[in-house]
C-alpha positions in Angstrom: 0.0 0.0 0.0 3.0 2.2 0.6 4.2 1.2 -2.0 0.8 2.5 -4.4 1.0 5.6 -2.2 4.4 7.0 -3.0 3.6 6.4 -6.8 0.8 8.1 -6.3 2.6 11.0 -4.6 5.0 11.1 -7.9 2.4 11.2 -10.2 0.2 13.7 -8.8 3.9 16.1 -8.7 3.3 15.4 -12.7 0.1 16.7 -12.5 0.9 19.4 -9.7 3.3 20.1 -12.9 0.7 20.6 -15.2 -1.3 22.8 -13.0 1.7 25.4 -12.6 1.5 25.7 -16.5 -1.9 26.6 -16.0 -1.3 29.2 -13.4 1.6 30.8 -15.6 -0.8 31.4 -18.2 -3.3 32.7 -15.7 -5.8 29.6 -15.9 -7.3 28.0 -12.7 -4.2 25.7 -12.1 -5.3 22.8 -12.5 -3.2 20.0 -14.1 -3.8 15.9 -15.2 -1.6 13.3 -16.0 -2.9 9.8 -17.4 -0.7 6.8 -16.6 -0.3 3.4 -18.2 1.8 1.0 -17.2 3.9 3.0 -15.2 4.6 5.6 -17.9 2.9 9.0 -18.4 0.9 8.4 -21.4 -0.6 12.3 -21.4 -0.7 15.4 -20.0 -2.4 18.9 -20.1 -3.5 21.8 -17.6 -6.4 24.1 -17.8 -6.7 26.0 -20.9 -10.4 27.4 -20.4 -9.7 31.0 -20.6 -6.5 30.8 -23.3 -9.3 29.1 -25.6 -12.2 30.5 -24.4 -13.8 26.9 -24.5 -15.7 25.6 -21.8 -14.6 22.4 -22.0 -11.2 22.5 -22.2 -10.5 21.2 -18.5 -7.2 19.6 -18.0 -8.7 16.2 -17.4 -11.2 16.4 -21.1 -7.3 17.3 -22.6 -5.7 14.9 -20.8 -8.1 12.3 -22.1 -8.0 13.1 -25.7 -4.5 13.2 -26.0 -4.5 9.2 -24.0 -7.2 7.9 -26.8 -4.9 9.4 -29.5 -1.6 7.6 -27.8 -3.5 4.7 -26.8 -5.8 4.5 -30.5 -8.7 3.4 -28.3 -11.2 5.4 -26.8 -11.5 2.6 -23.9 -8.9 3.8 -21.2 -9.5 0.6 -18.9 -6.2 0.3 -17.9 -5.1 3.8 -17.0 -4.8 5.8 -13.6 -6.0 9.7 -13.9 -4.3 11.9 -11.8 -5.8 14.8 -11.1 -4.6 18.0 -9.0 -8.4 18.9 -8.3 -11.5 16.7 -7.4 -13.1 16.7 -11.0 -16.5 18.3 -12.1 -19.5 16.9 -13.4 -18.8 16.7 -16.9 -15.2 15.7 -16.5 -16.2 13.0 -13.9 -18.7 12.0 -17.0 -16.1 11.8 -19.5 -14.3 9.6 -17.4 -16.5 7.5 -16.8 -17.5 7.4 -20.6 -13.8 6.6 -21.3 -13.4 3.8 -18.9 -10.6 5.0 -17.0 -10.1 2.5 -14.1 -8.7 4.8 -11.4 -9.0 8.7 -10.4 -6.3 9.7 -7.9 -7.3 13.8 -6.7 -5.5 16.1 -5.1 -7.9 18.5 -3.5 -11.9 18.3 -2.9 -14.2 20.5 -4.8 -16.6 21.5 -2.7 -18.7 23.4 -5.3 -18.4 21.5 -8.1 -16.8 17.9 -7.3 -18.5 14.9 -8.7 -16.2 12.2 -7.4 -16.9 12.0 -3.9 -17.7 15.2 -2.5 -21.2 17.1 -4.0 -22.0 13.2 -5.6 -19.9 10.2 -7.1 -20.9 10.2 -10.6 -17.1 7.5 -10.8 -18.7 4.7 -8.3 -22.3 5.3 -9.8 -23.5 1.8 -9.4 -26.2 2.4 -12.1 -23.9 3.4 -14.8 -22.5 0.3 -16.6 -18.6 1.2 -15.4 -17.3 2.9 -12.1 -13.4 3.9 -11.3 -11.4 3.3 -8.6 -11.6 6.7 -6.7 -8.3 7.5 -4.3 -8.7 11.1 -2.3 -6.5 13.5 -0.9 -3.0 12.8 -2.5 -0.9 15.8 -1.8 -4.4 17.9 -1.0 -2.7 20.6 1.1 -0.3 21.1 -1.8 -2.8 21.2 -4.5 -5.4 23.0 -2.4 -3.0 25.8 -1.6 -2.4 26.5 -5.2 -5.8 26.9 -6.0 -6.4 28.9 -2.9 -3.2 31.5 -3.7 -4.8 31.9 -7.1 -7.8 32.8 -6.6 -6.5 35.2 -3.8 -4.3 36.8 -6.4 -7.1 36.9 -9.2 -9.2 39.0 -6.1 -6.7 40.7 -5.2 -6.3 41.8 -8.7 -9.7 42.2 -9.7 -9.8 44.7 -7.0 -7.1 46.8 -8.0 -8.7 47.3 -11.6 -11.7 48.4 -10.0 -10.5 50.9 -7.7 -8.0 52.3 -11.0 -11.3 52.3 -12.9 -12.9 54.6 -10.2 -9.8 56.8 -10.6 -10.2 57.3 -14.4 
C-alpha cells in the first residue's frame, strides 16, 4: 500500500506540474496526467480561458490526448491523476472513457463529482465505475488553488478601484 502511495505521490507532482503551466498562463491551475503501465501516457493543464472553450478542462485534454496515444477510446487500464476533485462533466467523460482509477488532489466542494457534492465515478447504475483515491498531496494542491484565486481578487480589485480613478 506504501508502495501505491508513494507512486501516487510522484504522479500527482506530474500533474501538480501541469497545473503550474496553467497558473503561468493565468488559468485556474489545474493539471492531469494519465498513466499506463507506469509511464505517463498524457498530459495537459487548464486552458479554459486561453481558448475561451468551456470544456477545455485539463482532465477532457488529458483524455484526448491518451485515446490518440492509446488508439482506443476505452482507457480501462489507465490511472488519472488529477490536482483537483473533477467536475460533473469531466467526472462523465471519465466515466465514458473507462478510465479504471481517479487519484485527486484537493476536494471541490462546489463542483466535485467524485466523492464530494455526488460520485458520478462509483455510480452503481452506470454500466462502469473507477477506482476513486482522495487527498493525494491535498494541502499542496489546495494551496495553489487557494493562492490563485486570492491573487485573481486581489487583482480584480485593484482594476476596479483604477477604474474609479479614471
Amino acid at each position: 500500500m506504501e508502495e501505491e502511495y508513494n507512486q501516487d505521490e510522484f504522479f500527482m507532482r506530474e500533474a501538480i506540474k501541469e497545473a503550474k503551466k496553467a497558473e503561468d498562463l493565468n488559468e485556474v491551475p489545474i493539471g492531469a496526467v494519465i498513466v499506463y503501465n507506469g509511464e505517463v501516457i498524457s498530459r495537459a493543464h487548464n486552458l479554459r480561458e486561453s481558448q475561451q472553450n468551456s470544456i477545455a478542462h485539463a482532465e477532457l485534454l488529458a483524455i484526448d490526448k491518451a485515446c490518440h496515444e492509446l488508439r482506443t477510446w476505452r482507457l480501462e487500464d489507465t490511472t488519472l491523476y488529477v490536482t483537483l476533485e473533477p467536475c460533473p462533466m469531466c467526472s462523465g467523460a471519465i466515466m465514458l472513457s473507462r478510465v479504471k482509477r481517479v487519484v485527486y488532489g484537493a476536494v471541490d466542494p462546489k463542483g466535485g463529482c467524485a466523492g464530494t457534492l455526488m460520485n458520478l465515478l462509483q455510480e452503481p447504475r452506470f454500466n462502469h465505475q473507477s477506482e476513486v483515491t482522495v487527498g493525494v498531496l491535498a494541502e499542496e494542491c489546495g494551496q495553489m488553488l487557494t493562492r490563485f484565486f486570492q491573487q485573481l481578487r486581489k487583482r480584480k480589485k485593484a482594476e476596479k478601484q483604477q477604474a474609479k480613478q479614471e
